[in-house]
Coordinates of N, CA and C and ligand atoms in Angstrom, one line a residue:
X1 N 81.8 29.5 39.2 CA 83.0 28.5 39.1 C 82.6 27.1 39.2
X2 N 83.0 26.2 38.1 CA 82.5 24.8 38.3 C 83.6 24.0 38.9
X3 N 83.3 23.0 39.5 CA 84.6 22.3 40.0 C 85.0 21.3 39.2
X4 N 85.5 21.7 37.9 CA 86.2 20.8 37.0 C 87.8 20.8 37.1
X5 N 88.2 19.6 36.6 CA 89.7 19.6 36.9 C 90.6 20.6 36.3
X6 N 90.0 21.3 35.0 CA 90.8 22.4 34.7 C 90.7 23.6 35.4
X7 N 89.4 23.9 36.0 CA 89.1 25.2 36.7 C 90.0 25.0 38.1
X8 N 90.0 23.8 38.6 CA 91.0 23.7 39.7 C 92.4 23.9 39.6
X9 N 92.9 23.4 38.4 CA 94.3 23.4 38.1 C 94.5 24.9 37.5
X10 N 93.8 25.6 36.8 CA 94.2 26.9 36.3 C 94.2 27.8 37.5
X11 N 93.5 27.7 38.7 CA 93.7 28.3 39.9 C 95.3 28.1 40.5
X12 N 95.6 26.8 40.6 CA 96.9 26.6 41.1 C 97.9 26.9 40.2
X13 N 97.9 27.0 38.8 CA 98.9 27.4 38.0 C 99.2 28.8 38.1
X14 N 97.8 29.7 38.4 CA 97.9 31.1 38.4 C 98.7 31.6 39.9
X15 N 98.5 30.7 40.8 CA 99.0 31.2 42.2 C 99.5 29.9 43.0
X16 N 100.7 29.4 42.4 CA 101.2 28.0 42.9 C 101.6 28.1 44.3
X17 N 101.3 27.3 45.3 CA 102.1 27.1 46.5 C 103.5 26.7 46.2
X18 N 104.2 26.8 47.3 CA 105.9 26.7 47.2 C 106.0 25.3 46.6
X19 N 105.4 24.3 47.1 CA 105.8 22.8 46.5 C 105.3 22.6 45.2
X20 N 104.4 23.4 44.5 CA 104.0 23.4 43.2 C 105.0 24.0 42.3
X21 N 105.5 25.2 42.9 CA 106.6 26.0 42.2 C 108.0 25.2 42.0
X22 N 108.2 24.2 43.0 CA 109.3 23.3 42.7 C 109.0 22.1 41.7
X23 N 107.8 21.8 41.8 CA 107.4 20.9 40.8 C 107.4 21.3 39.4
X24 N 106.8 22.5 39.1 CA 106.8 23.2 37.7 C 108.2 23.3 37.1
X25 N 109.0 23.6 37.9 CA 110.5 24.1 37.5 C 111.1 22.6 37.0
X26 N 110.9 21.6 38.2 CA 111.5 20.3 37.8 C 110.7 19.7 36.5
X27 N 109.5 19.8 36.4 CA 108.8 19.3 35.2 C 109.3 19.9 34.0
X28 N 109.4 21.0 33.9 CA 110.0 21.7 32.8 C 111.5 21.4 32.4
X29 N 112.3 21.3 33.3 CA 113.7 21.0 33.0 C 113.7 19.6 32.6
X30 N 112.9 18.7 33.2 CA 112.9 17.2 32.9 C 112.4 17.0 31.5
X31 N 111.4 17.6 31.2 CA 111.1 17.5 29.8 C 111.9 18.1 28.7
X32 N 112.5 19.2 29.0 CA 113.4 19.8 28.1 C 114.6 19.0 27.8
X33 N 114.9 18.2 28.8 CA 116.2 17.5 28.7 C 115.7 16.3 28.0
X34 N 114.7 15.9 27.7 CA 114.2 14.6 26.9 C 113.5 14.8 25.5
X35 N 113.6 16.1 25.2 CA 113.3 16.4 23.8 C 114.2 16.9 22.9
X36 N 114.1 17.2 21.6 CA 115.0 17.7 20.7 C 114.3 18.2 19.5
X37 N 114.8 19.0 18.7 CA 114.3 19.7 17.5 C 113.7 18.8 16.6
X38 N 114.1 17.3 16.8 CA 113.5 16.3 15.7 C 112.2 15.8 16.5
X39 N 111.7 16.2 17.7 CA 110.8 15.4 18.4 C 109.5 15.8 18.0
X40 N 108.4 14.6 17.7 CA 107.2 14.9 17.6 C 106.4 14.6 18.9
X41 N 106.0 15.4 19.6 CA 105.7 15.2 21.1 C 104.1 15.5 21.4
X42 N 103.7 14.6 22.2 CA 102.1 14.9 22.5 C 102.1 15.1 24.1
X43 N 101.3 16.0 24.3 CA 100.8 16.5 25.7 C 99.3 15.9 26.1
X44 N 99.1 14.8 26.9 CA 97.8 14.4 27.2 C 97.2 15.0 28.4
X45 N 96.4 15.6 28.2 CA 95.7 16.5 29.2 C 96.3 17.8 29.3
X46 N 96.3 18.4 28.0 CA 97.4 19.6 27.7 C 96.6 20.9 28.7
X47 N 95.5 20.8 29.0 CA 94.7 21.8 29.8 C 94.8 23.1 29.0
X48 N 95.4 24.2 29.5 CA 95.5 25.7 28.9 C 96.5 25.6 27.9
X49 N 97.3 24.6 27.8 CA 98.5 24.5 26.8 C 99.7 25.2 27.2
X50 N 99.7 25.5 28.4 CA 101.0 26.1 29.2 C 102.2 25.5 28.9
X51 N 102.4 24.1 28.9 CA 103.5 23.2 28.7 C 103.9 23.3 27.1
X52 N 102.9 23.2 26.3 CA 103.1 23.3 24.9 C 103.8 24.7 24.6
X53 N 103.2 25.6 25.0 CA 103.6 27.1 24.6 C 105.2 27.3 25.0
X54 N 105.6 26.7 26.4 CA 106.8 27.1 26.6 C 107.9 26.2 25.9
X55 N 107.6 25.0 25.6 CA 108.4 24.0 25.1 C 108.2 23.7 23.5
X56 N 107.3 24.4 22.9 CA 107.2 24.2 21.3 C 108.5 24.8 20.6
X57 N 109.2 25.6 21.2 CA 110.5 26.1 20.3 C 111.5 25.1 20.5
X58 N 111.4 24.0 21.3 CA 112.5 23.1 21.3 C 112.2 21.6 20.6
X59 N 111.0 21.6 19.9 CA 110.4 20.3 19.1 C 110.1 20.8 17.8
X60 N 109.8 19.6 17.1 CA 109.6 19.8 15.7 C 108.0 20.1 15.6
X61 N 107.4 19.2 16.6 CA 105.9 19.5 16.5 C 105.3 19.1 17.7
X62 N 104.4 20.0 18.5 CA 103.8 19.7 19.7 C 102.5 19.5 19.6
X63 N 101.9 18.2 19.9 CA 100.6 18.2 19.8 C 100.0 18.1 21.2
X64 N 98.5 18.5 21.5 CA 98.0 18.6 22.7 C 96.7 17.8 22.7
X65 N 96.3 17.0 23.7 CA 94.7 16.5 23.7 C 94.3 17.0 25.0
X66 N 93.0 17.0 25.2 CA 92.2 17.3 26.4 C 91.0 17.1 26.1
X67 N 90.3 16.3 27.2 CA 88.9 16.0 26.9 C 87.8 16.8 27.4
X68 N 88.3 18.2 27.7 CA 87.5 19.2 28.3 C 87.4 20.2 27.2
X69 N 86.3 20.6 26.8 CA 86.1 21.7 25.6 C 86.5 23.0 26.2
X70 N 86.4 23.1 27.5 CA 86.9 24.6 27.9 C 88.4 24.8 27.9
X71 N 89.1 23.6 28.2 CA 90.6 23.6 28.0 C 91.0 23.7 26.8
X72 N 90.4 22.9 25.8 CA 90.8 23.2 24.4 C 90.4 24.7 23.9
X73 N 89.5 25.3 24.2 CA 89.4 26.9 24.0 C 90.5 27.5 24.5
X74 N 90.8 27.3 25.7 CA 91.8 28.2 26.5 C 93.1 28.0 25.7
X75 N 93.4 26.7 25.4 CA 94.7 26.6 24.7 C 94.7 27.0 23.4
X76 N 93.5 26.8 22.7 CA 93.6 27.7 21.4 C 93.8 29.2 21.5
X77 N 93.5 29.7 22.6 CA 93.8 31.1 22.7 C 95.2 31.3 22.9
X78 N 95.8 30.4 23.9 CA 97.2 30.8 24.3 C 98.1 30.3 23.1
X79 N 97.7 29.4 22.4 CA 98.6 28.9 21.3 C 98.6 29.4 19.9
X80 N 97.6 30.5 19.9 CA 97.3 30.9 18.6 C 98.7 31.5 18.1
X81 N 98.8 31.2 16.7 CA 99.9 31.9 15.9 C 101.2 31.1 16.2
X82 N 101.0 30.1 17.0 CA 102.5 29.1 17.2 C 102.3 28.1 15.9
X83 N 103.1 28.1 15.2 CA 103.0 27.3 13.9 C 103.0 25.8 14.3
X84 N 104.0 25.5 15.0 CA 104.2 23.8 15.2 C 103.3 23.2 16.1
X85 N 102.1 23.6 16.5 CA 101.4 23.0 17.5 C 100.0 22.8 17.2
X86 N 99.3 21.6 17.6 CA 97.9 21.5 17.3 C 97.3 21.0 18.5
X87 N 96.1 21.2 18.8 CA 95.3 20.7 19.8 C 93.9 20.0 19.5
X88 N 93.7 19.1 20.2 CA 92.4 18.5 19.8 C 91.7 17.9 21.1
X89 N 90.4 18.1 20.9 CA 89.4 17.7 22.0 C 89.2 16.1 21.9
X90 N 89.9 15.5 22.7 CA 90.1 14.0 22.6 C 90.1 13.4 24.0
X91 N 89.7 12.0 24.1 CA 89.9 11.5 25.4 C 91.3 10.6 25.1
X92 N 92.0 10.5 26.3 CA 93.3 9.7 26.1 C 93.2 8.4 25.9
X93 N 91.8 7.7 26.4 CA 91.8 6.4 26.1 C 91.5 5.7 24.6
X94 N 91.0 6.9 23.8 CA 91.1 6.3 22.5 C 91.3 7.7 21.6
X95 N 92.4 7.7 20.9 CA 92.8 8.8 20.2 C 92.7 8.5 18.6
X96 N 92.8 9.6 17.6 CA 92.8 9.3 16.4 C 94.1 9.1 15.8
X97 N 95.2 9.1 16.5 CA 96.5 9.2 16.0 C 97.0 7.6 15.4
X98 N 97.7 7.7 14.3 CA 98.0 6.4 13.9 C 98.9 5.7 14.8
X99 N 99.3 4.4 14.8 CA 100.3 3.9 15.4 C 101.6 4.4 15.3
X100 N 102.3 4.4 16.4 CA 103.7 4.8 16.3 C 104.0 6.0 15.7
X101 N 103.3 7.1 16.3 CA 103.3 8.6 15.7 C 104.3 9.4 16.5
X102 N 104.4 9.0 17.8 CA 105.3 10.1 18.8 C 106.6 9.7 19.1
X103 N 107.5 10.5 19.2 CA 108.8 10.3 19.7 C 108.6 10.5 21.5
X104 N 107.8 11.3 21.8 CA 107.7 11.6 23.1 C 106.2 11.7 23.5
X105 N 105.6 11.0 24.5 CA 104.4 11.3 25.0 C 104.5 11.8 26.4
X106 N 103.9 12.9 26.8 CA 104.0 13.4 28.0 C 102.7 13.6 28.8
X107 N 102.6 13.4 30.0 CA 101.5 13.4 30.8 C 101.8 14.2 32.1
X108 N 101.4 15.4 32.4 CA 101.9 16.4 33.4 C 100.6 16.0 34.7
X109 N 101.0 15.2 35.7 CA 99.9 15.1 36.8 C 98.5 14.4 36.3
X110 N 98.2 14.6 35.1 CA 96.8 14.0 34.5 C 96.8 12.5 34.9
X111 N 98.1 12.0 34.9 CA 97.7 10.5 35.2 C 97.2 10.2 36.5
X112 N 97.1 11.1 37.4 CA 96.5 11.1 38.7 C 95.1 11.2 38.7
X113 N 94.3 11.5 37.5 CA 93.1 11.8 37.2 C 92.5 10.7 36.5
X114 N 93.3 9.5 36.0 CA 92.5 8.6 35.1 C 91.9 7.5 36.0
X115 N 92.0 7.3 37.2 CA 91.4 6.3 38.1 C 91.5 4.8 37.3
X116 N 90.3 4.2 37.2 CA 90.2 2.7 36.7 C 90.7 2.8 35.3
X117 N 90.6 3.8 34.5 CA 91.0 3.8 33.2 C 92.3 3.8 32.8
X118 N 93.4 3.8 33.9 CA 94.8 4.1 33.6 C 95.3 3.0 32.7
X119 N 94.8 1.8 32.6 CA 95.5 0.7 31.8 C 95.0 0.9 30.4
X120 N 93.8 1.5 30.2 CA 93.2 1.7 28.8 C 94.1 2.9 28.3
X121 N 94.3 3.8 29.1 CA 95.2 5.0 28.6 C 96.6 4.4 28.2
X122 N 97.2 3.5 29.1 CA 98.6 3.2 29.0 C 98.8 2.4 27.7
X123 N 97.5 1.5 27.5 CA 97.6 0.7 26.4 C 97.5 1.6 24.8
X124 N 96.9 2.8 25.1 CA 96.6 3.8 23.8 C 98.1 4.3 23.6
X125 N 98.9 4.7 24.8 CA 100.0 5.3 24.7 C 101.0 4.4 23.9
X126 N 100.9 3.2 24.1 CA 101.8 2.1 23.6 C 101.6 2.1 22.2
X127 N 100.4 2.2 22.1 CA 100.0 2.1 20.5 C 100.7 3.3 19.6
X128 N 100.5 4.4 20.2 CA 101.0 5.7 19.5 C 102.3 6.2 19.7
X129 N 103.0 5.5 20.5 CA 104.5 5.8 20.8 C 105.4 5.0 19.9
X130 N 106.3 5.6 19.1 CA 107.4 5.0 18.3 C 108.0 4.0 19.3
X131 N 108.6 2.9 18.6 CA 109.2 1.8 19.3 C 110.4 2.2 20.3
X132 N 111.0 3.3 19.9 CA 112.1 3.8 20.8 C 111.8 5.3 21.2
X133 N 110.2 5.3 21.5 CA 110.0 6.8 21.9 C 109.9 6.6 23.4
X134 N 109.8 7.6 24.1 CA 109.7 8.1 25.5 C 108.3 8.4 26.1
X135 N 108.2 7.6 27.0 CA 106.9 8.2 27.8 C 107.3 8.6 29.1
X136 N 107.0 10.2 29.2 CA 107.2 10.8 30.3 C 106.1 11.2 31.1
X137 N 106.0 11.0 32.4 CA 105.0 11.6 33.1 C 105.2 11.9 34.8
X138 N 104.5 12.6 35.2 CA 104.7 13.0 36.5 C 103.3 12.7 37.4
X139 N 103.4 12.4 38.7 CA 102.5 12.0 39.5 C 102.8 12.8 40.9
X140 N 101.6 12.9 41.7 CA 101.7 13.1 43.0 C 102.4 12.1 43.8
X141 N 103.4 12.4 44.6 CA 104.1 11.1 45.2 C 103.2 10.8 46.5
X142 N 103.8 9.9 47.3 CA 102.8 9.2 48.4 C 103.0 10.3 49.8
X143 N 103.5 11.3 49.6 CA 103.7 12.6 50.5 C 102.9 13.7 50.3
X144 N 102.2 13.6 49.2 CA 101.6 14.9 48.5 C 100.3 15.4 49.1
X145 N 99.7 14.6 49.9 CA 98.2 14.9 50.2 C 98.1 16.3 50.9
X146 N 98.9 16.8 51.8 CA 98.9 18.2 52.4 C 99.3 19.0 51.4
X147 N 100.1 19.1 50.6 CA 100.5 20.1 49.5 C 99.2 20.3 48.5
X148 N 98.6 19.0 48.3 CA 97.4 19.0 47.4 C 96.1 19.7 48.1
X149 N 96.0 19.5 49.5 CA 95.0 19.9 50.1 C 95.0 21.5 50.2
X150 N 96.3 22.0 50.3 CA 96.3 23.5 50.3 C 95.7 24.0 49.2
X151 N 95.7 23.6 47.8 CA 94.9 24.1 46.9 C 93.4 23.7 46.8
X152 N 93.2 22.3 47.2 CA 91.9 21.9 47.2 C 91.0 22.8 48.1
X153 N 91.6 23.1 49.2 CA 90.4 23.9 50.2 C 89.6 25.0 49.6
X154 N 90.2 25.6 48.7 CA 89.6 26.9 48.3 C 88.6 26.7 47.0
X155 N 88.4 25.6 46.6 CA 87.5 25.2 45.6 C 86.2 25.1 45.8
X156 N 85.2 25.7 45.0 CA 83.7 25.7 45.0 C 83.4 24.2 44.7
X157 N 82.4 23.8 45.5 CA 82.2 22.4 45.4 C 82.5 21.4 46.4
X158 N 83.8 21.9 46.8 CA 84.5 21.0 47.8 C 85.1 19.5 47.2
X159 N 85.6 18.6 48.2 CA 86.1 17.6 47.8 C 86.1 16.7 49.0
X160 N 86.0 15.3 48.7 CA 86.0 14.3 49.8 C 87.4 13.3 49.6
X161 N 87.8 13.3 50.9 CA 89.1 12.4 50.9 C 88.5 11.0 51.1
X162 N 88.6 10.1 50.2 CA 88.0 8.6 50.1 C 88.9 7.9 50.9
X163 N 90.4 8.1 50.7 CA 91.4 7.1 51.4 C 92.5 8.0 51.7
X164 N 92.6 8.5 52.9 CA 93.6 9.3 53.3 C 94.9 8.8 53.1
X165 N 95.1 7.5 53.4 CA 96.6 6.7 53.2 C 97.1 6.8 51.9
X166 N 96.0 6.3 50.9 CA 96.2 6.3 49.4 C 96.2 7.8 48.8
X167 N 95.7 8.9 49.6 CA 95.7 10.0 49.1 C 94.7 10.1 47.7
X168 N 93.6 9.4 48.0 CA 92.5 9.3 47.1 C 91.5 10.5 47.2
X169 N 91.3 11.3 46.4 CA 90.2 12.2 46.6 C 89.2 12.2 45.5
X170 N 88.1 12.6 45.9 CA 87.0 13.0 44.7 C 86.6 14.3 44.9
X171 N 86.5 15.0 43.8 CA 85.9 16.4 43.7 C 84.0 16.3 43.5
X172 N 83.6 16.9 44.4 CA 82.3 16.4 44.7 C 81.4 16.9 43.5
X173 N 81.7 18.1 42.7 CA 80.8 18.6 41.8 C 80.7 17.7 40.6
X174 N 81.9 17.2 40.0 CA 81.9 16.3 38.9 C 82.4 14.9 39.2
X175 N 82.6 14.6 40.4 CA 83.2 13.0 40.8 C 84.5 12.8 40.0
X176 N 85.1 13.8 39.7 CA 86.4 13.5 39.1 C 87.5 13.0 40.3
X177 N 88.3 12.3 40.1 CA 89.1 11.8 41.2 C 90.7 12.2 41.0
X178 N 91.3 12.2 42.0 CA 92.8 12.2 42.1 C 93.3 11.6 42.9
X179 N 94.4 10.9 42.7 CA 95.2 10.1 43.5 C 96.7 10.2 43.5
X180 N 97.5 9.5 44.4 CA 98.9 9.7 44.4 C 99.5 8.3 44.4
X181 N 100.9 8.3 44.0 CA 101.5 7.1 44.0 C 103.0 7.2 44.6
X182 N 103.4 6.0 45.1 CA 104.9 5.8 45.4 C 105.5 5.3 44.0
X183 N 106.9 5.2 44.1 CA 107.6 4.8 42.9 C 107.2 3.3 42.7
X184 N 107.1 2.6 43.8 CA 107.0 1.2 43.7 C 105.3 0.9 43.1
X185 N 104.6 1.7 43.4 CA 103.2 1.3 42.9 C 103.4 1.7 41.1
X186 N 103.9 2.8 40.9 CA 104.1 3.0 39.5 C 105.1 2.3 38.7
X187 N 106.1 1.4 39.2 CA 107.0 0.5 38.9 C 106.0 -0.8 38.4
X188 N 105.3 -1.1 39.3 CA 104.1 -2.2 39.2 C 103.1 -2.1 38.0
X189 N 102.5 -0.9 38.0 CA 101.7 -0.4 36.9 C 102.3 -0.4 35.6
X190 N 103.4 0.3 35.5 CA 104.3 0.1 34.3 C 104.6 -1.2 33.7
X191 N 104.9 -2.1 34.6 CA 105.4 -3.3 34.3 C 104.1 -3.9 33.9
X192 N 103.0 -4.0 34.3 CA 101.9 -4.6 34.0 C 101.5 -3.9 32.5
X193 N 101.7 -2.8 32.2 CA 101.3 -2.3 31.0 C 102.4 -2.4 29.9
X194 N 103.6 -2.8 30.4 CA 104.6 -3.0 29.2 C 105.5 -2.0 29.0
X195 N 106.0 -1.1 30.0 CA 107.0 0.0 30.1 C 107.9 -0.3 31.0
X196 N 109.2 0.2 30.8 CA 110.2 0.1 31.8 C 110.6 1.6 32.1
X197 N 110.9 1.7 33.5 CA 111.4 3.1 33.8 C 113.0 3.3 33.4
X198 N 113.4 4.4 32.7 CA 114.7 4.6 32.6 C 115.4 5.6 33.7
X199 N 114.6 6.7 33.9 CA 115.0 7.7 34.5 C 113.8 8.3 35.7
X200 N 114.2 8.7 36.8 CA 113.1 9.3 37.5 C 113.8 10.3 38.5
X201 N 113.0 11.4 38.9 CA 113.3 12.3 39.9 C 112.2 12.4 40.9
X202 N 112.4 13.0 41.9 CA 111.6 13.2 43.0 C 111.6 14.5 43.6
X203 N 110.5 15.1 44.1 CA 110.5 16.5 44.8 C 109.5 16.1 45.9
X204 N 109.4 17.2 46.7 CA 108.5 17.0 48.0 C 107.0 16.4 47.6
X205 N 106.5 16.8 46.4 CA 105.3 16.2 46.4 C 105.2 15.6 44.9
X206 N 106.2 15.2 44.2 CA 106.0 14.6 43.0 C 107.0 13.5 42.8
X207 N 106.7 12.6 41.9 CA 107.9 11.9 41.0 C 107.7 12.3 39.6
X208 N 108.8 12.2 39.0 CA 108.7 12.4 37.4 C 109.5 11.2 36.8
X209 N 109.0 10.6 35.8 CA 109.5 9.3 35.2 C 109.7 9.5 33.9
X210 N 110.9 9.0 33.3 CA 110.9 8.8 31.8 C 111.0 7.2 31.7
X211 N 110.1 6.6 30.6 CA 110.1 5.2 30.5 C 110.0 4.9 29.1
X212 N 110.2 3.8 28.6 CA 110.3 3.1 27.3 C 109.5 1.8 27.1
X213 N 108.9 1.5 26.1 CA 108.2 0.2 26.0 C 109.4 -0.9 26.1
X214 N 108.7 -2.0 26.9 CA 109.8 -3.1 27.1 C 109.3 -4.1 28.1
Ligands
SAM301 C1 95.7 18.6 36.2 S1 95.1 19.4 34.7 C2 96.9 19.3 34.0 C3 96.8 20.4 32.8 C4 98.2 20.4 32.1 N1 99.0 19.3 31.9 C5 99.1 21.4 32.8 O1 100.2 20.7 33.6 O2 99.0 22.6 33.0 C6 94.3 18.0 33.9 C7 94.0 18.2 32.6 O3 93.7 16.8 31.9 C8 92.5 16.8 31.4 N2 91.9 15.2 31.4 C9 91.7 14.5 32.3 N3 91.2 13.2 32.0 C10 91.7 13.2 30.6 C11 91.5 12.2 29.6 N4 90.9 10.9 30.1 N5 91.7 12.6 28.4 C12 92.3 13.9 28.0 N6 92.5 14.7 29.1 C13 92.1 14.4 30.3 C14 91.6 17.6 32.3 O4 90.5 18.1 31.2 C15 92.6 18.7 32.5 O5 92.6 19.7 31.5

């Protein structure tokens, strides 16, 4: 077992601790309330394609990108035969999509893995999102570290807490990082990137936001 984000994540999805179960339900319902049969939707960091599979029946088209070849292989298996989906091996910082392609861009917790590149990713999202489109994303919240550690403890390769107060963690084998955010931190990041929050919900370990360009 390699200690890559997708491996770690797939273990969590298969056997989610209680706080993650709450998150998965909230995430699905929030997204469902923000899409329609007209939506052209992008999932950034689509992993195994779990979200795309569940929500493809509710949108016109669901596209996924992930920068891990193994994730793309997994998602191609899971999404085989679903007509309105496409997945691409691509990095969120620079995609092949034309300007203003998507009605909805979604990121499920992957925002916590971007580290220093988060502003480049936000700038790319701004480019490919329609002017009235929605950018919806979830993050680990400021209290999430103990729930996160419940899942991290089992991983081959181990992890290092770089800053406990900020919830900044590095996975030792591949140096991937994961962080967590308060609502104020997200507000300030979005403000700098040119987005405004329309709606948000929170649970024990997460915040989920719907935002627009502005
Ligand atoms: C925590 S998993 C979430 C998977 C999926 N969103 C889900 O909820 O099941 C993070 C995924 O994001 C991908 N990822 C991380 N950084 C990325 C980037 N810069 N561009 C594209 N994908 C990325 C990883 O390869 C991994 O599959």
